[in-house]
Short mmCIF file of C-alpha atoms in Angstrom, two decimals:
data_model
loop_
_atom_site.label_atom_id
_atom_site.label_comp_id
_atom_site.label_asym_id
_atom_site.label_seq_id
_atom_site.Cartn_x
_atom_site.Cartn_y
_atom_site.Cartn_z
CA MET A 1 -0.16 0.36 -0.15
CA MET A 2 2.58 2.52 0.80
CA LYS A 3 4.67 1.61 -2.64
CA LYS A 4 1.27 2.57 -3.70
CA MET A 5 0.98 5.46 -2.22
CA ILE A 6 4.64 6.53 -3.27
CA ALA A 7 4.27 6.28 -6.61
CA LEU A 8 1.19 7.95 -6.94
CA LEU A 9 2.63 10.98 -5.07
CA LEU A 10 5.85 10.86 -7.64
CA CYS A 11 3.27 10.46 -10.34
CA PHE A 12 1.68 13.68 -9.21
CA SER A 13 4.89 15.41 -8.67
CA ILE A 14 5.82 14.84 -12.01
CA PHE A 15 2.59 16.20 -13.54
CA VAL A 16 2.96 19.18 -11.44
CA VAL A 17 5.97 20.26 -12.28
CA PHE A 18 5.54 19.55 -16.19
CA ILE A 19 2.59 21.75 -15.68
CA LEU A 20 4.43 24.39 -14.19
CA ASN A 21 7.42 23.52 -16.93
CA ILE A 22 5.32 24.55 -19.66
CA SER A 23 3.41 27.54 -17.63
CA THR A 24 7.06 29.18 -17.16
CA GLY A 25 8.58 31.27 -20.35
CA THR A 26 9.09 34.69 -21.23
CA ILE A 27 5.01 34.83 -22.00
CA ARG A 28 3.35 33.58 -19.11
CA ILE A 29 0.40 31.22 -19.21
CA PRO A 30 -2.04 30.30 -16.83
CA PHE A 31 -1.59 26.62 -15.29
CA ASP A 32 -5.59 25.87 -15.99
CA SER A 33 -5.05 27.38 -19.35
CA VAL A 34 -2.45 24.44 -20.52
CA VAL A 35 -4.41 22.26 -18.98
CA ALA A 36 -7.00 23.46 -21.19
CA ILE A 37 -4.72 23.27 -23.92
CA LEU A 38 -3.32 19.55 -23.58
CA LEU A 39 -6.81 18.32 -23.18
CA GLY A 40 -7.12 19.54 -26.42
CA ASP A 41 -9.77 22.67 -25.53
CA GLU A 42 -9.17 24.85 -29.21
CA GLU A 43 -11.07 27.91 -27.22
CA MET A 44 -8.17 28.71 -26.23
CA LYS A 45 -6.03 31.95 -27.65
CA SER A 46 -4.47 30.49 -30.61
CA THR A 47 -1.14 32.48 -29.42
CA TRP A 48 -0.99 30.22 -26.38
CA ARG A 49 -1.80 26.86 -27.78
CA TYR A 50 0.76 27.53 -30.61
CA ILE A 51 3.90 28.75 -27.93
CA VAL A 52 2.20 25.45 -26.11
CA LEU A 53 1.83 22.72 -28.71
CA ASN A 54 4.95 23.87 -30.87
CA PHE A 55 7.75 24.94 -28.55
CA ARG A 56 6.51 24.29 -24.36
CA LEU A 57 5.63 20.66 -25.08
CA PRO A 58 8.10 19.66 -27.10
CA LYS A 59 10.69 20.98 -24.93
CA ALA A 60 9.53 19.33 -21.52
CA LEU A 61 9.35 16.17 -23.27
CA VAL A 62 12.63 16.20 -23.67
CA ALA A 63 13.82 17.45 -20.38
CA MET A 64 11.19 13.85 -18.90
CA LEU A 65 13.42 11.59 -21.52
CA VAL A 66 16.78 13.15 -20.89
CA GLY A 67 15.90 13.31 -16.99
CA GLY A 68 15.11 9.72 -16.55
CA ALA A 69 17.65 8.23 -18.87
CA LEU A 70 20.65 10.01 -17.75
CA SER A 71 19.54 8.93 -14.11
CA VAL A 72 18.86 5.36 -14.72
CA SER A 73 22.40 5.20 -16.55
CA GLY A 74 23.77 6.82 -13.39
CA LEU A 75 22.27 4.38 -11.73
CA LEU A 76 23.41 1.32 -13.66
CA MET A 77 27.08 2.65 -14.05
CA GLN A 78 27.27 3.15 -9.53
CA THR A 79 26.06 -0.45 -9.38
CA LEU A 80 28.29 -1.86 -12.06
CA PHE A 81 31.38 -0.06 -10.71
CA ARG A 82 30.23 -0.14 -6.86
CA ASN A 83 30.96 3.39 -7.05
CA PRO A 84 28.72 5.90 -5.76
CA MET A 85 30.33 8.63 -8.20
CA ALA A 86 30.11 6.64 -10.95
CA GLU A 87 28.14 8.77 -13.80
CA SER A 88 28.46 9.05 -17.86
CA TYR A 89 29.98 12.30 -17.40
CA VAL A 90 32.54 12.02 -14.56
CA LEU A 91 33.79 9.20 -16.13
CA GLY A 92 33.97 10.11 -19.65
CA VAL A 93 30.97 8.25 -21.33
CA SER A 94 29.52 11.68 -22.14
CA SER A 95 32.74 12.38 -24.30
CA GLY A 96 33.00 9.31 -26.01
CA ALA A 97 29.70 10.17 -27.63
CA GLY A 98 31.02 13.48 -27.77
CA LEU A 99 33.88 12.27 -29.63
CA GLY A 100 31.44 9.79 -31.82
CA VAL A 101 29.81 12.94 -32.84
CA ALA A 102 32.79 15.51 -33.24
CA ILE A 103 33.83 12.61 -36.12
CA LEU A 104 30.65 12.65 -37.53
CA PHE A 105 30.61 16.46 -37.48
CA LEU A 106 34.34 18.09 -37.74
CA GLY A 107 35.75 14.79 -39.59
CA SER A 108 33.81 15.04 -42.72
CA SER A 109 36.95 15.69 -44.46
CA ILE A 110 38.58 12.34 -43.80
CA LEU A 111 35.50 10.13 -44.32
CA PRO A 112 33.82 8.54 -47.06
CA ALA A 113 31.11 11.34 -48.37
CA SER A 114 28.91 8.24 -48.56
CA LEU A 115 29.52 7.40 -44.78
CA VAL A 116 28.64 11.32 -43.84
CA SER A 117 25.40 11.27 -46.03
CA LEU A 118 24.04 8.22 -44.44
CA LEU A 119 25.29 9.36 -40.61
CA SER A 120 24.61 13.16 -41.13
CA SER A 121 20.62 12.42 -40.00
CA THR A 122 19.07 12.84 -36.50
CA TYR A 123 19.27 9.15 -36.46
CA GLY A 124 22.28 8.99 -37.48
CA VAL A 125 24.02 11.17 -34.84
CA ALA A 126 22.24 8.98 -32.35
CA ILE A 127 23.57 5.99 -33.54
CA ILE A 128 27.77 7.55 -33.67
CA SER A 129 26.68 8.71 -29.93
CA ILE A 130 25.82 5.40 -28.84
CA LEU A 131 28.58 3.75 -30.52
CA GLY A 132 30.77 6.29 -29.05
CA SER A 133 29.53 5.52 -25.65
CA PHE A 134 29.55 1.78 -25.72
CA LEU A 135 33.30 1.91 -26.61
CA LEU A 136 34.92 4.31 -23.81
CA LEU A 137 32.63 2.70 -21.64
CA LEU A 138 34.12 -0.71 -22.10
CA LEU A 139 37.57 1.26 -21.96
CA VAL A 140 36.93 2.32 -18.25
CA LEU A 141 35.46 -0.90 -17.46
CA SER A 142 38.16 -3.12 -18.72
CA VAL A 143 40.46 -0.70 -16.40
CA SER A 144 38.11 -1.36 -13.18
CA TYR A 145 38.42 -4.75 -13.08
CA LYS A 146 42.33 -4.42 -12.66
CA VAL A 147 42.14 -1.06 -10.12
CA LYS A 148 39.71 -1.52 -7.23
CA ASN A 149 40.32 1.23 -5.83
CA THR A 150 37.89 3.86 -6.61
CA ALA A 151 39.44 7.59 -7.20
CA THR A 152 41.82 5.84 -9.31
CA ILE A 153 38.90 4.47 -11.12
CA LEU A 154 36.95 8.34 -11.40
CA ILE A 155 40.78 9.35 -12.39
CA VAL A 156 40.93 6.83 -15.30
CA GLY A 157 37.88 7.76 -16.15
CA ILE A 158 38.39 11.56 -16.57
CA MET A 159 41.75 10.71 -17.88
CA PHE A 160 39.58 8.87 -21.14
CA GLY A 161 37.82 11.64 -21.45
CA SER A 162 40.45 14.22 -21.55
CA PHE A 163 41.80 11.95 -24.48
CA ALA A 164 38.40 12.43 -26.07
CA ASN A 165 38.16 15.81 -25.52
CA ALA A 166 42.01 16.67 -26.69
CA ALA A 167 40.77 14.09 -30.03
CA ILE A 168 37.98 16.63 -30.07
CA SER A 169 39.94 19.92 -29.81
CA ILE A 170 42.48 18.18 -33.05
CA LEU A 171 39.04 17.78 -35.17
CA THR A 172 38.15 21.59 -34.51
CA PHE A 173 41.56 23.01 -35.38
CA PHE A 174 41.43 21.18 -38.88
CA SER A 175 37.60 21.77 -39.52
CA SER A 176 35.92 24.54 -41.53
CA ALA A 177 33.97 27.58 -39.52
CA GLU A 178 30.80 25.78 -40.03
CA GLU A 179 31.48 22.78 -38.87
CA ILE A 180 33.22 24.19 -35.72
CA LYS A 181 29.54 26.86 -35.39
CA ARG A 182 27.12 23.07 -35.94
CA PHE A 183 29.42 20.98 -33.16
CA THR A 184 29.67 24.55 -30.46
CA PHE A 185 25.85 24.64 -30.62
CA TRP A 186 25.66 20.89 -30.27
CA ALA A 187 27.84 20.50 -27.36
CA LEU A 188 26.53 23.91 -25.01
CA GLY A 189 23.30 20.75 -24.85
CA SER A 190 19.78 22.64 -25.36
CA LEU A 191 16.30 20.20 -24.75
CA GLY A 192 14.43 22.25 -27.64
CA ASN A 193 14.68 22.07 -31.60
CA LEU A 194 13.61 18.35 -31.78
CA SER A 195 10.43 17.29 -33.67
CA TYR A 196 7.42 15.76 -32.30
CA GLU A 197 8.94 13.25 -34.69
CA VAL A 198 12.52 12.59 -33.58
CA ILE A 199 10.84 12.84 -29.92
CA SER A 200 9.11 9.44 -30.55
CA PHE A 201 12.09 8.12 -31.89
CA PHE A 202 14.21 9.36 -28.55
CA ALA A 203 11.12 8.22 -26.24
CA PHE A 204 11.50 4.45 -28.27
CA VAL A 205 14.95 4.49 -27.29
CA VAL A 206 14.93 5.06 -23.79
CA LEU A 207 11.60 3.06 -23.26
CA ILE A 208 13.47 0.29 -24.53
CA GLY A 209 16.50 0.99 -22.16
CA LEU A 210 14.39 1.53 -18.93
CA LEU A 211 12.22 -1.96 -19.99
CA GLY A 212 16.08 -3.66 -20.67
CA ALA A 213 17.28 -2.01 -17.40
CA LEU A 214 14.40 -3.33 -15.24
CA SER A 215 14.92 -6.64 -16.82
CA LEU A 216 18.18 -6.81 -14.88
CA ALA A 217 17.27 -5.65 -12.00
CA ARG A 218 17.74 -9.16 -9.91
CA GLY A 219 21.42 -8.79 -11.42
CA LEU A 220 22.07 -5.33 -10.32
CA ASP A 221 20.94 -6.44 -6.45
CA ALA A 222 23.28 -9.27 -6.55
CA LEU A 223 26.39 -7.19 -8.10
CA LEU A 224 26.01 -5.56 -4.75
CA LEU A 225 26.38 -7.81 -2.49
CA GLY A 226 29.96 -9.02 -4.58
CA ASP A 227 30.18 -11.44 -7.28
CA ASN A 228 30.85 -14.35 -5.57
CA TYR A 229 27.11 -14.05 -4.07
CA ALA A 230 25.77 -13.40 -7.65
CA SER A 231 27.45 -16.63 -8.99
CA SER A 232 26.00 -18.64 -6.00
CA MET A 233 22.22 -16.97 -7.04
CA GLY A 234 22.77 -18.26 -10.50
CA ILE A 235 23.62 -14.81 -12.05
CA ASN A 236 25.53 -14.91 -15.04
CA LEU A 237 28.24 -12.55 -14.59
CA LYS A 238 29.39 -11.81 -18.15
CA LEU A 239 26.35 -11.11 -19.90
CA THR A 240 24.69 -9.14 -17.00
CA ARG A 241 27.77 -6.86 -17.41
CA ASN A 242 27.65 -6.98 -21.24
CA SER A 243 23.50 -6.16 -20.93
CA ILE A 244 24.45 -3.16 -18.14
CA ILE A 245 26.52 -1.79 -20.41
CA VAL A 246 24.79 -2.23 -23.12
CA VAL A 247 21.54 -0.49 -21.81
CA THR A 248 23.74 1.95 -20.14
CA ALA A 249 25.49 3.10 -23.57
CA LEU A 250 21.96 3.49 -24.98
CA LEU A 251 20.72 5.66 -22.43
CA ALA A 252 23.69 8.14 -21.93
CA GLY A 253 24.47 8.15 -25.41
CA VAL A 254 20.97 8.73 -27.36
CA SER A 255 20.55 11.64 -24.86
CA THR A 256 24.03 12.88 -25.35
CA ALA A 257 23.07 12.39 -28.72
CA PHE A 258 19.84 14.53 -28.56
CA VAL A 259 20.78 17.33 -26.16
CA GLY A 260 24.33 17.38 -26.00
CA PRO A 261 26.49 16.36 -22.92
CA ILE A 262 24.73 16.95 -19.48
CA ALA A 263 26.50 17.11 -16.30
CA PHE A 264 25.39 15.39 -13.05
CA VAL A 265 22.41 14.70 -13.15
CA GLY A 266 23.04 10.33 -13.55
CA LEU A 267 25.19 10.88 -10.41
CA ALA A 268 22.98 13.30 -7.99
CA VAL A 269 19.25 11.76 -7.86
CA PRO A 270 20.44 7.95 -7.21
CA HIS A 271 21.35 9.74 -4.55
CA ILE A 272 18.57 11.25 -4.23
CA THR A 273 16.44 8.97 -4.02
CA ARG A 274 18.13 6.48 -1.40
CA MET A 275 17.42 9.28 0.70
CA LEU A 276 13.91 10.14 -0.09
CA PHE A 277 12.48 6.81 -0.53
CA ARG A 278 15.03 4.49 1.22
CA VAL A 279 15.36 1.95 -1.06
CA ASN A 280 18.04 -0.24 -2.31
CA GLN A 281 16.13 -2.96 -4.68
CA HIS A 282 16.61 -1.62 -8.17
CA ARG A 283 13.25 -1.92 -9.25
CA SER A 284 12.03 0.74 -7.13
CA LEU A 285 15.29 2.33 -8.02
CA ILE A 286 14.94 2.66 -11.74
CA TYR A 287 11.00 3.30 -10.95
CA TYR A 288 12.14 6.34 -8.58
CA SER A 289 15.59 7.43 -10.22
CA ALA A 290 13.42 8.34 -13.33
CA GLY A 291 10.81 9.88 -11.76
CA ILE A 292 13.23 12.08 -9.67
CA GLY A 293 15.85 12.47 -12.58
CA ALA A 294 12.36 13.86 -15.41
CA ILE A 295 11.42 16.35 -12.39
CA LEU A 296 14.96 17.50 -11.65
CA MET A 297 15.12 18.04 -15.57
CA LEU A 298 12.22 19.85 -16.07
CA LEU A 299 12.67 22.26 -12.51
CA CYS A 300 16.49 22.82 -14.33
CA ASP A 301 14.58 23.80 -17.53
CA MET A 302 12.72 26.05 -16.03
CA LEU A 303 15.79 27.65 -13.89
CA THR A 304 17.27 27.99 -17.46
CA GLN A 305 14.70 30.81 -17.85
CA ILE A 306 15.58 33.20 -15.61
CA GLY A 307 16.92 36.02 -17.70
CA GLY A 308 13.52 36.27 -19.14
CA ASP A 309 13.17 36.94 -22.43
CA HIS A 310 16.99 38.87 -22.73
CA PHE A 311 18.79 35.30 -22.91
CA LEU A 312 18.90 32.07 -22.22
CA LEU A 313 21.05 29.70 -19.90
CA PRO A 314 22.69 26.70 -20.98
CA ILE A 315 21.11 23.72 -19.39
CA ASN A 316 24.70 22.10 -18.83
CA ALA A 317 25.36 25.15 -16.62
CA ILE A 318 22.31 24.47 -14.16
CA THR A 319 22.99 20.88 -13.93
CA SER A 320 26.51 21.49 -12.72
CA LEU A 321 26.28 23.90 -10.68
CA PHE A 322 23.79 21.75 -9.13
CA GLY A 323 25.48 18.10 -9.20
CA ALA A 324 28.91 19.70 -8.57
CA PRO A 325 28.07 20.30 -4.68
CA ILE A 326 26.97 16.48 -4.44
CA VAL A 327 30.28 15.78 -5.50
CA ILE A 328 31.89 17.45 -2.95
CA TRP A 329 29.53 16.04 -0.45
CA LEU A 330 29.87 12.35 -1.16
CA LEU A 331 33.68 12.68 -0.76
CA LEU A 332 33.30 14.37 2.44
CA LYS A 333 30.60 11.97 3.93
CA SER A 334 32.83 8.91 3.71
CA ARG A 335 36.14 8.56 3.64
CA ALA A 336 34.92 4.43 2.59
CA TYR A 337 34.78 6.52 -1.37
CA LEU A 338 38.21 6.59 -1.49
#
């Protein structure tokens, strides 16, 4: 009964923040008017309907998808590495996705024209981003088997990320102004500019990733207790780890492809979820983390608009301001993390 109440409360909170997000902007639209527009009321102001349906609703949907995907991918990485500070941005996985996109955007002169043409679509960018995430995550995981120290694994992830960023810088040096502009705009991160068709594809991929994560819940619970215990429960360790890598790369890669690198959401949300709901079972953690991540990204998107109609703050700047203190808190909380 308590779980149902918590689930209902979480869904209600998501709904309220979702409507507040759509209401917020240079043109304020009343809460009840937003609900009426979403329910199909055509008697509302045509201007309001156009703003809500063509600009704010798509952006809010993307914020929820990104928040849920990055939060669950962060949870999976923290379990896989048994590391409370593991996250796609911290471990350089986002940089791997960024390198894949950079090769596509900035390396067109060194790639076959037919391949560039094939991958230049929105879906092609998503595929190359997922592959970049997957390869870098494999590198970090291979090192983690040999190095058990938490801080060292983080440093290794940062070094891999630095290598990817260095490669991006070299590609930038040899690229045209138009190519650099295109990549820079992507790297700043944005929740807007996605059509409903692309959002549908994004949602489909995220749904597959979340279902994959839920299917791994038993194995994730066992991994937290150690490899020997997991093996005694009949868990196929190699298959489970490989599946976690695929799901994590899918969620982190597709999010990075469509909105750019977003920092610290995957790091902070799993810890916030554990503190709020006091649960350790991954089936519950996955649901709750996705919900809290969606709420967090909606709130961060609202904060990007504090400049009014003069400017919008980069979403990555807001999430970094929120997430960086979480990292410091984790470092100070317990020496066991080091």
